[in-house]
PDB file of C-alpha atoms in Angstrom:
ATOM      1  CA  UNK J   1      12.037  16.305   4.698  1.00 96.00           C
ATOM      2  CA  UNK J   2      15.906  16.582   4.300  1.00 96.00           C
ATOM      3  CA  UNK J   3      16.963  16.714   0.552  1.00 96.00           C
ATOM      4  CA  UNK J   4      20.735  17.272   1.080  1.00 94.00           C
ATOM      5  CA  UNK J   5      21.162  21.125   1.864  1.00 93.00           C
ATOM      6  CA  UNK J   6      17.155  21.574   0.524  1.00 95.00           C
ATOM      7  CA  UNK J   7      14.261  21.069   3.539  1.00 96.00           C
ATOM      8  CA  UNK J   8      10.690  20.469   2.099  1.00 96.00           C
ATOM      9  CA  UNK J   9       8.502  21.622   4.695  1.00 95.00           C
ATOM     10  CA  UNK J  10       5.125  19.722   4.428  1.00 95.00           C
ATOM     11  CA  UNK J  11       1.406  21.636   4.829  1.00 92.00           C
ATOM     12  CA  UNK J  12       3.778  25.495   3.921  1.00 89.00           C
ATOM     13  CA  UNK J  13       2.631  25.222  -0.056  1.00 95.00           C
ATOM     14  CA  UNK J  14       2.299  22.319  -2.519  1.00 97.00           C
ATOM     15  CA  UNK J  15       5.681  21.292  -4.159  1.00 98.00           C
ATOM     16  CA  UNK J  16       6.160  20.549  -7.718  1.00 98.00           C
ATOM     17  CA  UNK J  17       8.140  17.883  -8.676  1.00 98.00           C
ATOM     18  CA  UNK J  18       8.626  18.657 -12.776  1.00 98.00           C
ATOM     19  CA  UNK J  19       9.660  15.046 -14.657  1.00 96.00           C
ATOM     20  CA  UNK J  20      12.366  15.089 -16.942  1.00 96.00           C
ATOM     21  CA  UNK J  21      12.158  11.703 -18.948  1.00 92.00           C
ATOM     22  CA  UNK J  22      15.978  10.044 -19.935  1.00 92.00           C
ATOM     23  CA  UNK J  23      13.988   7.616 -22.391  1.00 84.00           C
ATOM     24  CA  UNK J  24      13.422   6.947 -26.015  1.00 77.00           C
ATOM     25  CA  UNK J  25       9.691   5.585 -25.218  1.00 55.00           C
ATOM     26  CA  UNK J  26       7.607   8.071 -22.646  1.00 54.00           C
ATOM     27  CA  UNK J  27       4.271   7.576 -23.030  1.00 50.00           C
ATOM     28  CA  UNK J  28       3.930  11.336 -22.964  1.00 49.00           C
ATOM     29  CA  UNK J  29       6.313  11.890 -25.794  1.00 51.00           C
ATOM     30  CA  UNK J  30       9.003  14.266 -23.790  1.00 58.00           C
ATOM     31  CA  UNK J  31      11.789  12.084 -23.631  1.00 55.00           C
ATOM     32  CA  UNK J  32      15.343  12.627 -24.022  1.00 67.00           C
ATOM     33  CA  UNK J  33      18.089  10.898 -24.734  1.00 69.00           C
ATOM     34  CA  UNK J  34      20.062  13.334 -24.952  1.00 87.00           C
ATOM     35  CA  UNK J  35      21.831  14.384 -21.764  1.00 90.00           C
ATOM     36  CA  UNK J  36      22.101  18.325 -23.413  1.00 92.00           C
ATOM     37  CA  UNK J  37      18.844  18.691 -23.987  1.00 92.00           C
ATOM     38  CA  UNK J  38      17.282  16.693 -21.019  1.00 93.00           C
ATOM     39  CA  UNK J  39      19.576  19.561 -18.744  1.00 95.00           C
ATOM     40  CA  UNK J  40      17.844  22.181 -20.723  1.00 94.00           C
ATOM     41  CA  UNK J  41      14.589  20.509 -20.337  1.00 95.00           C
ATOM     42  CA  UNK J  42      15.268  20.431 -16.847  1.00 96.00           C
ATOM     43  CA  UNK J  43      16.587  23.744 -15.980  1.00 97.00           C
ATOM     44  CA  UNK J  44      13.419  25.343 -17.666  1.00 97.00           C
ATOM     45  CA  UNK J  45      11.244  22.950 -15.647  1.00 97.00           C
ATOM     46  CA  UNK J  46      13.030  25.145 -12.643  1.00 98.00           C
ATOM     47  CA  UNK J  47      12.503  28.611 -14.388  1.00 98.00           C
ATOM     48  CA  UNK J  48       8.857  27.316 -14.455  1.00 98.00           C
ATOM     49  CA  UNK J  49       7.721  26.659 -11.222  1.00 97.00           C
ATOM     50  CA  UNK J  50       9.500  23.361 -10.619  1.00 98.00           C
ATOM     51  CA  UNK J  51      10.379  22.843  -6.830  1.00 98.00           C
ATOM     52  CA  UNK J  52      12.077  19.176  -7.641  1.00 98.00           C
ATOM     53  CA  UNK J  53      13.088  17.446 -10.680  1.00 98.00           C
ATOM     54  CA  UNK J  54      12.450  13.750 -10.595  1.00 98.00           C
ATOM     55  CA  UNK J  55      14.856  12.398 -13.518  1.00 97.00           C
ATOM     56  CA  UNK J  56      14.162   8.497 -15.219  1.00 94.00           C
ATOM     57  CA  UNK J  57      15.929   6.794 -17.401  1.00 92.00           C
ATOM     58  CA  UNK J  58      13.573   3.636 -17.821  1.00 89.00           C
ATOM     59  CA  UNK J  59       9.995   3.417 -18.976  1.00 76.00           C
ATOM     60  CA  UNK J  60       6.923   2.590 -16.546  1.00 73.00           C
ATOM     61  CA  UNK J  61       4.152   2.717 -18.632  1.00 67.00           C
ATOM     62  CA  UNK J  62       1.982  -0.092 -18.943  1.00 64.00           C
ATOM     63  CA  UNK J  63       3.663  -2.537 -20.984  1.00 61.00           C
ATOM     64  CA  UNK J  64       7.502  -0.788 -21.595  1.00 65.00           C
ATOM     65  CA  UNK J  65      10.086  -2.483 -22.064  1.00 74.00           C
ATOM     66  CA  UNK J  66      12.829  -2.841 -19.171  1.00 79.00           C
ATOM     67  CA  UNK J  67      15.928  -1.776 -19.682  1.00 87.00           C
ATOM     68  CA  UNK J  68      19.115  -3.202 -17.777  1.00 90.00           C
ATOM     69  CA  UNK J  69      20.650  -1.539 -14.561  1.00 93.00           C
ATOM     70  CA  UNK J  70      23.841  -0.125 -16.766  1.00 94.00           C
ATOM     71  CA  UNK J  71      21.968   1.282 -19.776  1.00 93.00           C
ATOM     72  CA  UNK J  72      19.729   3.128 -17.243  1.00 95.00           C
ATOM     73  CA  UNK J  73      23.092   4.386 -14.937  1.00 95.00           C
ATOM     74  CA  UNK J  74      24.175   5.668 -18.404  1.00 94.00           C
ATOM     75  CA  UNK J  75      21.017   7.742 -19.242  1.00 94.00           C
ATOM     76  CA  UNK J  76      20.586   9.270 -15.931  1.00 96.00           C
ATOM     77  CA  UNK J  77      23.981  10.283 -14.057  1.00 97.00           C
ATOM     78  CA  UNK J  78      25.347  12.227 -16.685  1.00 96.00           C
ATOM     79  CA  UNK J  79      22.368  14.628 -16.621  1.00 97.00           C
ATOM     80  CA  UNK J  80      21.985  14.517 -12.953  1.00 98.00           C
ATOM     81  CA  UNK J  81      25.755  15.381 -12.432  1.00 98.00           C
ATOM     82  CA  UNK J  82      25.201  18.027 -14.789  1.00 97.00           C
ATOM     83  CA  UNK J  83      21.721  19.745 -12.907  1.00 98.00           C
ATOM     84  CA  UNK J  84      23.122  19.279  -9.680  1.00 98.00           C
ATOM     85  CA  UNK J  85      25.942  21.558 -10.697  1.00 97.00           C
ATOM     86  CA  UNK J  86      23.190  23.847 -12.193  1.00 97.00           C
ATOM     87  CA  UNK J  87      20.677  24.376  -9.670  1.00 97.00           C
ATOM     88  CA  UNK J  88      19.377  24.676  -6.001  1.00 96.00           C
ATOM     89  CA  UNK J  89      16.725  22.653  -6.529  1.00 97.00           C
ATOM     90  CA  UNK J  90      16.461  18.984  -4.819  1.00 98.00           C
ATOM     91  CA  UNK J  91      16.779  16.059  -7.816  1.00 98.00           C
ATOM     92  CA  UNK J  92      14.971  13.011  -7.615  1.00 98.00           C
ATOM     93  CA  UNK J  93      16.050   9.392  -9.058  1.00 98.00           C
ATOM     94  CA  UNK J  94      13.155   7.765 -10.370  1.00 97.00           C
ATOM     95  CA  UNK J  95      14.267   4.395 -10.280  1.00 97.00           C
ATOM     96  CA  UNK J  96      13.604   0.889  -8.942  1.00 96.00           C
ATOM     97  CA  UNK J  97      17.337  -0.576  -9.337  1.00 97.00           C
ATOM     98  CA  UNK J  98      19.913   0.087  -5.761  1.00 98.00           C
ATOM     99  CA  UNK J  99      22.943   0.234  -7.890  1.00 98.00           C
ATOM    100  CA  UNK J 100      20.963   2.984  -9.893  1.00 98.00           C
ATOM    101  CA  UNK J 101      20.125   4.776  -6.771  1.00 98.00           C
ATOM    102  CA  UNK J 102      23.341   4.918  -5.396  1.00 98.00           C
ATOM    103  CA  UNK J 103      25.097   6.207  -9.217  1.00 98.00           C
ATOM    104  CA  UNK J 104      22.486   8.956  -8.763  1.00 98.00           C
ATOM    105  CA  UNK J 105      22.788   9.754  -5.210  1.00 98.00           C
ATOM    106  CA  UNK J 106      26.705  10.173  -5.771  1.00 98.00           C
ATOM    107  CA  UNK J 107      25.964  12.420  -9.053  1.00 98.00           C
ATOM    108  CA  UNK J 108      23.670  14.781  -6.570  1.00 98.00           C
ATOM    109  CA  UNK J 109      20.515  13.095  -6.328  1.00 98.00           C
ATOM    110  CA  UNK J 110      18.393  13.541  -2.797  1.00 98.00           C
ATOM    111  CA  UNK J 111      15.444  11.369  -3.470  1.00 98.00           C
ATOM    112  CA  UNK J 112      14.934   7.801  -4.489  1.00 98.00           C
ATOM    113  CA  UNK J 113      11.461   7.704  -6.146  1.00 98.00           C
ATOM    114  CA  UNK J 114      10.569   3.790  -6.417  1.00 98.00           C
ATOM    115  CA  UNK J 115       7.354   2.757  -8.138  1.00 96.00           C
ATOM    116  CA  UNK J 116       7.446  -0.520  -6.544  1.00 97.00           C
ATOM    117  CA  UNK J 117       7.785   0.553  -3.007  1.00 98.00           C
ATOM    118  CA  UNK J 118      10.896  -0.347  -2.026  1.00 98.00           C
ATOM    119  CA  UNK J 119       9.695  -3.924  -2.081  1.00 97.00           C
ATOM    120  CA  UNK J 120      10.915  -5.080  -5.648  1.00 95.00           C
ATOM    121  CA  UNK J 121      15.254  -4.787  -4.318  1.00 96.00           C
ATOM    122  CA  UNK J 122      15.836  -5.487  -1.191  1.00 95.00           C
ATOM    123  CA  UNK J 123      19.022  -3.520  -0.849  1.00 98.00           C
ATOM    124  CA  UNK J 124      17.522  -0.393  -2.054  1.00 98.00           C
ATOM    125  CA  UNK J 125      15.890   0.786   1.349  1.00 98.00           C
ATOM    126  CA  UNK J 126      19.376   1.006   2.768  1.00 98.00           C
ATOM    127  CA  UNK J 127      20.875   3.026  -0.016  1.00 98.00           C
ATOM    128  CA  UNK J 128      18.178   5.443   1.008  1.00 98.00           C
ATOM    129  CA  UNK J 129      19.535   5.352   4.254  1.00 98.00           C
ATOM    130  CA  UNK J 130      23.260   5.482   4.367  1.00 98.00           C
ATOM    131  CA  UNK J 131      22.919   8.653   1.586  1.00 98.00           C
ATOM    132  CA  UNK J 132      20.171   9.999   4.330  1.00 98.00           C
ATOM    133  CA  UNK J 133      17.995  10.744   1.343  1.00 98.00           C
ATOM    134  CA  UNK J 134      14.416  11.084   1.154  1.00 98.00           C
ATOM    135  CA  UNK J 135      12.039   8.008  -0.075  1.00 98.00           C
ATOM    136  CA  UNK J 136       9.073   8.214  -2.456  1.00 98.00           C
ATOM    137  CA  UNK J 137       6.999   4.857  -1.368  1.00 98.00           C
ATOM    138  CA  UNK J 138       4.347   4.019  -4.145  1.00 98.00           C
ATOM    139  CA  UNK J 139       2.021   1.824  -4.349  1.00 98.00           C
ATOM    140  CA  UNK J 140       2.342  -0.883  -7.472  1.00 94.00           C
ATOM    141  CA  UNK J 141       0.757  -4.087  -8.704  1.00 92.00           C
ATOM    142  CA  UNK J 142       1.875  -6.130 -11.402  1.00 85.00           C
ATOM    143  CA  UNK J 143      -1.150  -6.314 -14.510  1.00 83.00           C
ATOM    144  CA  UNK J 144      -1.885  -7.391 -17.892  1.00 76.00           C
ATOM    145  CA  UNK J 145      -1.659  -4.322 -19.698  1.00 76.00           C
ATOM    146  CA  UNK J 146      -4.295  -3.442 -22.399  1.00 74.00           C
ATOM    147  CA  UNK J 147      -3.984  -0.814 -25.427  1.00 74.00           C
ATOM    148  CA  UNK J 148      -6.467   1.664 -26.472  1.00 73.00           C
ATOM    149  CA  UNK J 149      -5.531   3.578 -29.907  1.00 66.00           C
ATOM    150  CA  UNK J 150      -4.476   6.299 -30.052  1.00 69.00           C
ATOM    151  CA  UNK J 151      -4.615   6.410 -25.988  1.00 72.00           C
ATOM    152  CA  UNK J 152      -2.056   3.950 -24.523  1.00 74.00           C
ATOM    153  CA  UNK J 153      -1.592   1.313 -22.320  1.00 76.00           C
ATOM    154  CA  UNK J 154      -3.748   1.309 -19.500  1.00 74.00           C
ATOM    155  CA  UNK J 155      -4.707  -1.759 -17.113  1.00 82.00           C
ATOM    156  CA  UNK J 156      -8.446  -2.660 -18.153  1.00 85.00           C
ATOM    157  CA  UNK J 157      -8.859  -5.549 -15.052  1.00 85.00           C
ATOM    158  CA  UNK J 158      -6.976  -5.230 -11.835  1.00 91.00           C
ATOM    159  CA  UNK J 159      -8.778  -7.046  -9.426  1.00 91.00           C
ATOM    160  CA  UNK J 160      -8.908  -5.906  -5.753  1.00 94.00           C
ATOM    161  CA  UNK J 161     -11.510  -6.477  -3.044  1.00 95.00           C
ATOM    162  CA  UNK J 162     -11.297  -3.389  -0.785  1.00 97.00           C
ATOM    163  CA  UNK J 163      -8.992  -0.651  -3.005  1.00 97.00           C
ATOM    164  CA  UNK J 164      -8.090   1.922  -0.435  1.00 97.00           C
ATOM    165  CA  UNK J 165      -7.593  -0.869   2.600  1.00 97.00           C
ATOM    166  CA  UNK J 166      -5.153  -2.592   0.284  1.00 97.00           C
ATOM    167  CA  UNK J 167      -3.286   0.578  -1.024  1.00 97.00           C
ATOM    168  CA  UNK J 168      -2.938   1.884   2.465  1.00 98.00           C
ATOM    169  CA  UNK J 169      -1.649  -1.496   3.666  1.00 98.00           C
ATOM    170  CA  UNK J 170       0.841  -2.235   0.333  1.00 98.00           C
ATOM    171  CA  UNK J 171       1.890   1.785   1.436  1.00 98.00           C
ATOM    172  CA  UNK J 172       1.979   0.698   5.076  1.00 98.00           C
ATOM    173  CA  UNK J 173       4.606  -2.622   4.221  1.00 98.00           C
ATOM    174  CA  UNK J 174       6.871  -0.193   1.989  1.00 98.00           C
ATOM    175  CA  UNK J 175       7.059   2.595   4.838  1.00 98.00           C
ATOM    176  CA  UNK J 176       8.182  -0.547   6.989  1.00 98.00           C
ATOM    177  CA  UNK J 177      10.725  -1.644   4.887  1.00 98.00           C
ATOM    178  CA  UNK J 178      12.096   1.717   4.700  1.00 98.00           C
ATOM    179  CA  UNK J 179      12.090   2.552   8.283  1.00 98.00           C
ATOM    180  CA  UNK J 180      13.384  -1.078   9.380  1.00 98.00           C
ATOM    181  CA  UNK J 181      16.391  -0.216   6.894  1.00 98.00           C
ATOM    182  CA  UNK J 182      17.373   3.210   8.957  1.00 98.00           C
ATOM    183  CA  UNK J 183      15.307   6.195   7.090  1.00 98.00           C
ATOM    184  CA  UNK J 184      13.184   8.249   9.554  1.00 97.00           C
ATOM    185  CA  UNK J 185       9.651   8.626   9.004  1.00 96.00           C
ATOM    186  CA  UNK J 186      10.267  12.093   8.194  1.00 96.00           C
ATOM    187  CA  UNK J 187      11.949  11.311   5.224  1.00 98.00           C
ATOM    188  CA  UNK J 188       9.190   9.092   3.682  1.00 98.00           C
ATOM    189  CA  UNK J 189       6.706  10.767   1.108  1.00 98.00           C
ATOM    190  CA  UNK J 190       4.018   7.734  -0.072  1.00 98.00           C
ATOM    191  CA  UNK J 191       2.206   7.908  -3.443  1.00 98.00           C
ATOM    192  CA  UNK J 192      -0.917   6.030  -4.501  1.00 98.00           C
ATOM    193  CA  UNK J 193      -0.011   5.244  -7.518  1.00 97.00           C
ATOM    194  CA  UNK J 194      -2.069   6.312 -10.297  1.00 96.00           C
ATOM    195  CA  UNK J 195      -2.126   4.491 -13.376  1.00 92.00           C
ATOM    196  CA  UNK J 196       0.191   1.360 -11.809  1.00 93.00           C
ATOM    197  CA  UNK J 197      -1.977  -1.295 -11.396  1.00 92.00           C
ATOM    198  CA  UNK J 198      -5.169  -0.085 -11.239  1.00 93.00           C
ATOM    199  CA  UNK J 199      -8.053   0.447 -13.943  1.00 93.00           C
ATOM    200  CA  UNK J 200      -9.482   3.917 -14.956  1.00 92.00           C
ATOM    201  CA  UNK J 201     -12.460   3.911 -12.640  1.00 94.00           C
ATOM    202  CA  UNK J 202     -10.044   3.009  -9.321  1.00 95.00           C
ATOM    203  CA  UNK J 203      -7.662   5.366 -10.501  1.00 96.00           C
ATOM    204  CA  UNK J 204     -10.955   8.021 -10.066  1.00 97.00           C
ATOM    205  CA  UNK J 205     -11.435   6.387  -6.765  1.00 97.00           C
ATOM    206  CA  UNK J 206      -8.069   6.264  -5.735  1.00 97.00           C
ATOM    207  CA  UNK J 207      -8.221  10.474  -5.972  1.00 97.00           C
ATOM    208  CA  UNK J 208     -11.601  10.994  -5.151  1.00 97.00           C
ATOM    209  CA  UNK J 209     -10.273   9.210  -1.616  1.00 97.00           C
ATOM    210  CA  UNK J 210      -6.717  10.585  -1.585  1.00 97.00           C
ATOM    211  CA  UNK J 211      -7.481  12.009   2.266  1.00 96.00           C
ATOM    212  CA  UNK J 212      -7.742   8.626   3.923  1.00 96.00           C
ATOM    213  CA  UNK J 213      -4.174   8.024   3.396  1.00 97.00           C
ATOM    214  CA  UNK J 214      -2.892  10.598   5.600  1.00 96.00           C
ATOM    215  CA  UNK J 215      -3.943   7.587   8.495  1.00 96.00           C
ATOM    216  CA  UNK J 216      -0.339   6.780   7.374  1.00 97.00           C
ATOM    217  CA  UNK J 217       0.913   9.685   8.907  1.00 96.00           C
ATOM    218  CA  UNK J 218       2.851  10.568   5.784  1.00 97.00           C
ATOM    219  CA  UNK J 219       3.382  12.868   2.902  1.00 98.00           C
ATOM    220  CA  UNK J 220       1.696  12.230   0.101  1.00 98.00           C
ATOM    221  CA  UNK J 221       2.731  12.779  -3.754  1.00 98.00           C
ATOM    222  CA  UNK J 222       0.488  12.675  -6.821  1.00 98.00           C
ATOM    223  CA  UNK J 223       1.428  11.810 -10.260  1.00 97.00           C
ATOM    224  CA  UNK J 224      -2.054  12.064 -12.829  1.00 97.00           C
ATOM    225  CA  UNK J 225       0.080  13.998 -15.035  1.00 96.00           C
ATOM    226  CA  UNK J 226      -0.941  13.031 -18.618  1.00 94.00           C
ATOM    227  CA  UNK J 227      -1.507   9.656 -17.763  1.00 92.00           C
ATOM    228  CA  UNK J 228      -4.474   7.070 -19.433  1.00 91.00           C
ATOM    229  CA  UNK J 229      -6.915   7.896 -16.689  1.00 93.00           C
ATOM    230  CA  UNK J 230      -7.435  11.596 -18.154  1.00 95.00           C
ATOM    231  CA  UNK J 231      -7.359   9.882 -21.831  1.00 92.00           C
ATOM    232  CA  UNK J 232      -9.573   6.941 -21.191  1.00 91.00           C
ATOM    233  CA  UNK J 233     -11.992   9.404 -19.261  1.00 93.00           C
ATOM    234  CA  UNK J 234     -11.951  12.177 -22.121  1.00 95.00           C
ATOM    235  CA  UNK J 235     -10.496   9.757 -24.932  1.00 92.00           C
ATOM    236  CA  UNK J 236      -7.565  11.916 -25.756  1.00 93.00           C
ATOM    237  CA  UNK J 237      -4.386  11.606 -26.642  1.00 90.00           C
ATOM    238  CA  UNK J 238      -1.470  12.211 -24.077  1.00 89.00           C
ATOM    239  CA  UNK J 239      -0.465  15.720 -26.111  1.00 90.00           C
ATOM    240  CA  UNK J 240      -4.367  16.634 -25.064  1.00 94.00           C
ATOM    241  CA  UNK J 241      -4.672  15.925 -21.909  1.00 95.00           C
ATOM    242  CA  UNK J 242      -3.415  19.247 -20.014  1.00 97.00           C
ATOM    243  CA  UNK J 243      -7.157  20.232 -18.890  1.00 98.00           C
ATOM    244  CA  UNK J 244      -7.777  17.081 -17.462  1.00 98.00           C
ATOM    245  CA  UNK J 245      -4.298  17.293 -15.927  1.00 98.00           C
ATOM    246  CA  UNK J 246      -5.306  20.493 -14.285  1.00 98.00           C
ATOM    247  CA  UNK J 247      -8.464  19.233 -12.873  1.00 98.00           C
ATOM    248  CA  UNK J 248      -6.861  16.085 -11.704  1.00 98.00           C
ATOM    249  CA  UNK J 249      -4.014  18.310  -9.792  1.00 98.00           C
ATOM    250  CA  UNK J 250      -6.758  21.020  -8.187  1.00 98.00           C
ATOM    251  CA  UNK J 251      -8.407  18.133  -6.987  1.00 98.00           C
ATOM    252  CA  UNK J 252      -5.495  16.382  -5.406  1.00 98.00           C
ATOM    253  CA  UNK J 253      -4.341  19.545  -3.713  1.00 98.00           C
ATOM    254  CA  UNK J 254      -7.966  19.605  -2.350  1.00 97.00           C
ATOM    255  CA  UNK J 255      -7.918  16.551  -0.844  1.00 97.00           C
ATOM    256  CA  UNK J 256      -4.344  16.433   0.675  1.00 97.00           C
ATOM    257  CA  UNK J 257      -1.310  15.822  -2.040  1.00 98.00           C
ATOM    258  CA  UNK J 258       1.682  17.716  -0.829  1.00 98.00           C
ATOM    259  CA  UNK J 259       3.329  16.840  -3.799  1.00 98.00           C
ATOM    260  CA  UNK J 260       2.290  16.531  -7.628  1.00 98.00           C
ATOM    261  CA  UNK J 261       4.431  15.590 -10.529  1.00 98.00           C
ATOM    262  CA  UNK J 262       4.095  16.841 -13.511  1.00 97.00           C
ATOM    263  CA  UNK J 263       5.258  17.800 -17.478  1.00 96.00           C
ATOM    264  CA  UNK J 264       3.073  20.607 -18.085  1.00 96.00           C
ATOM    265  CA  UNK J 265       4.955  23.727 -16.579  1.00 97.00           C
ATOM    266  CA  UNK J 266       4.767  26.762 -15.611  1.00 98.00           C
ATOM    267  CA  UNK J 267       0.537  26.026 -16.248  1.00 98.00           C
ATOM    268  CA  UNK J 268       0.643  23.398 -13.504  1.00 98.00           C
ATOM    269  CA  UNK J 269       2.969  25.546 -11.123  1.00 98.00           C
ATOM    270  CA  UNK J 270      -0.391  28.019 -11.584  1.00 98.00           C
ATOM    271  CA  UNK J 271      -2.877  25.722 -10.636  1.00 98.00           C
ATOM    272  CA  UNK J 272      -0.804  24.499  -7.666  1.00 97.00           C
ATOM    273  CA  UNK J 273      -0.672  27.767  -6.940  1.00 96.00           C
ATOM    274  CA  UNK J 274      -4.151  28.920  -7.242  1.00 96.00           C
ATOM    275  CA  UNK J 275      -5.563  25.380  -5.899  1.00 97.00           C
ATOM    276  CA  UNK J 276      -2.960  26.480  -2.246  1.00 97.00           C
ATOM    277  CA  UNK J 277      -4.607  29.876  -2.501  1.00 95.00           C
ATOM    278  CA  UNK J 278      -8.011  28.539  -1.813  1.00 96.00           C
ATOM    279  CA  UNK J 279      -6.871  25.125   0.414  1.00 95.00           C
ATOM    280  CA  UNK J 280      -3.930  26.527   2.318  1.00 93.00           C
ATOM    281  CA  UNK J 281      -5.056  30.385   2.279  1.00 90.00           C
ATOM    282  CA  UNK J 282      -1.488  31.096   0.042  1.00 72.00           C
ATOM    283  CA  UNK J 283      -1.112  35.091  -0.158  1.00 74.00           C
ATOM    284  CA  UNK J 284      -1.726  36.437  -3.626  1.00 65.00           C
ATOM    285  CA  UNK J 285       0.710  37.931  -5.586  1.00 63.00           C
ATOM    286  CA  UNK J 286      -0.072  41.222  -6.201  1.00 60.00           C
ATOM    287  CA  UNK J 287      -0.961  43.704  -2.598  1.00 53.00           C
ATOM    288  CA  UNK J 288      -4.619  45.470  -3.605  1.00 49.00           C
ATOM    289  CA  UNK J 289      -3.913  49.323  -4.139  1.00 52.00           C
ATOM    290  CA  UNK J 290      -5.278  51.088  -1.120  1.00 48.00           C
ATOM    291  CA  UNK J 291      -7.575  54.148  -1.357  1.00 43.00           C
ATOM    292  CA  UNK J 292      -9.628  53.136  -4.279  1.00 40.00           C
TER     293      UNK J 292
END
């Protein structure tokens, strides 16, 4: 995949993609307002192990509140400007908004992460196109949100009646869209969508299964980082929840995720790494001493 003068090439190693949060209310408490200290935050994401940066500047957890198109323009161009001037590395706009997209993909953005699939604004497809960026596809579907203290929102009842078949087909409609509007297949990357519409136990499913979306014949990214799943599973809070983190990103490497996002870095960069070392035979770092 093309990221401006970046190229991600798929099934070499596992990329990171580290999040920096432009927002007052992240569920995992690392948000920044502040468009200094979300470019630190973001440049030591990169001295960490952080291949992309995926930068937000509106809430999805379960039950946020939106913010409008030019509050979330304000949060995030300023301190994409500012890392695209700062580093190599290919920035992502997480956002669900066209005129967003295209602020951000002007400011240096080379990715347009969507968590509705490209299927919430119809003109957003084609900003994707005419920059020639690269698409994150996930899967979404609008739920009541419940609360848990101490734990979060989290979806308690999300019905579906054959999980997979109707992930892989909501994936299927977005990588249509996309392609219809003029982006190559190459440049699509889907994600499942953990914690977006989904309870706790399809969430499991959801990565216990990650391997039958490759029938999609596209990249696939994984975000568990932090999120309710790993809390409502080992009833922690979001500061907590690094282990379960870990184990959720090992396991997604195992069973095909070319990309995970997470906050917890350089530890996650490590278990990418050491997950690749055993899944994609990655050489270890340090040559054995001969003779011994």
């Amino acid at each position: 995949m093309r990221c401006g003068d970046a190229v991600l090439r798929w099934g070499h190693k596992t990329y990171v993609m580290g999040i920096v949060n432009v927002t007052p209310d992240s569920f995992s408490g690392d948000g920044q307002l502040d468009t200094r200290r979300a470019v630190a935050h973001g440049l030591a994401l990169v001295a960490n192990g952080a291949d992309i940066l995926d930068v937000g500047g509106e809430s999805t957890r379960p039950g946020a509140d939106p913010v409008d198109a030019a509050e979330e323009e304000r949060r995030v161009v300023p301190v994409i400007t500012e890392l695209h001037a700062r580093t190599t590395r290919p920035i992502s706009i997480d956002t669900s908004r066209a005129e967003v997209a295209e602020a951000a993909l002007d400011a240096g953005a080379t990715i347009v992460n969507d968590v509705w699939g490209f299927q919430r604004d119809p003109a957003l497809a084609g900003v994707v196109a005419r920059h020639g960026a690269g698409a994150v596809a996930m899967h979404n579907r609008a739920a009541i949100a419940s609360r848990a203290e101490g734990l979060g929102g989290y979806f308690r009842e999300v019905a579906y009646d054959n999980l997979l078949a109707e992930v892989v087909a909501g994936l299927k409609e977005s990588m249509v869209i996309l392609e219809h509007s003029g982006v190559a297949r190459s440049q699509i990357v889907v994600d499942p969508g953990i914690g977006f519409g989904k309870t706790p136990e399809q969430n499991l499913e959801l990565l216990a299964r990650l391997g039958e979306l490759r029938t999609l014949g596209a990249s696939i990214l994984v975000g568990t980082s932090r999120k309710s799943v790993i809390g409502v599973t080992l009833d922690l809070p979001p500061q907590d929840r690094v282990e379960g983190t870990a184990a959720t990103v090992a396991l997604a490497i195992r069973n095909g995720a070319d990309v995970v996002r997470v906050h917890d870095l350089p530890a996650m960069a490590r278990v990418a790494r050491m997950a690749d070392a055993v899944v994609r035979g990655w050489p270890i770092a340090i040559e054995p001493e001969v003779g011994r």
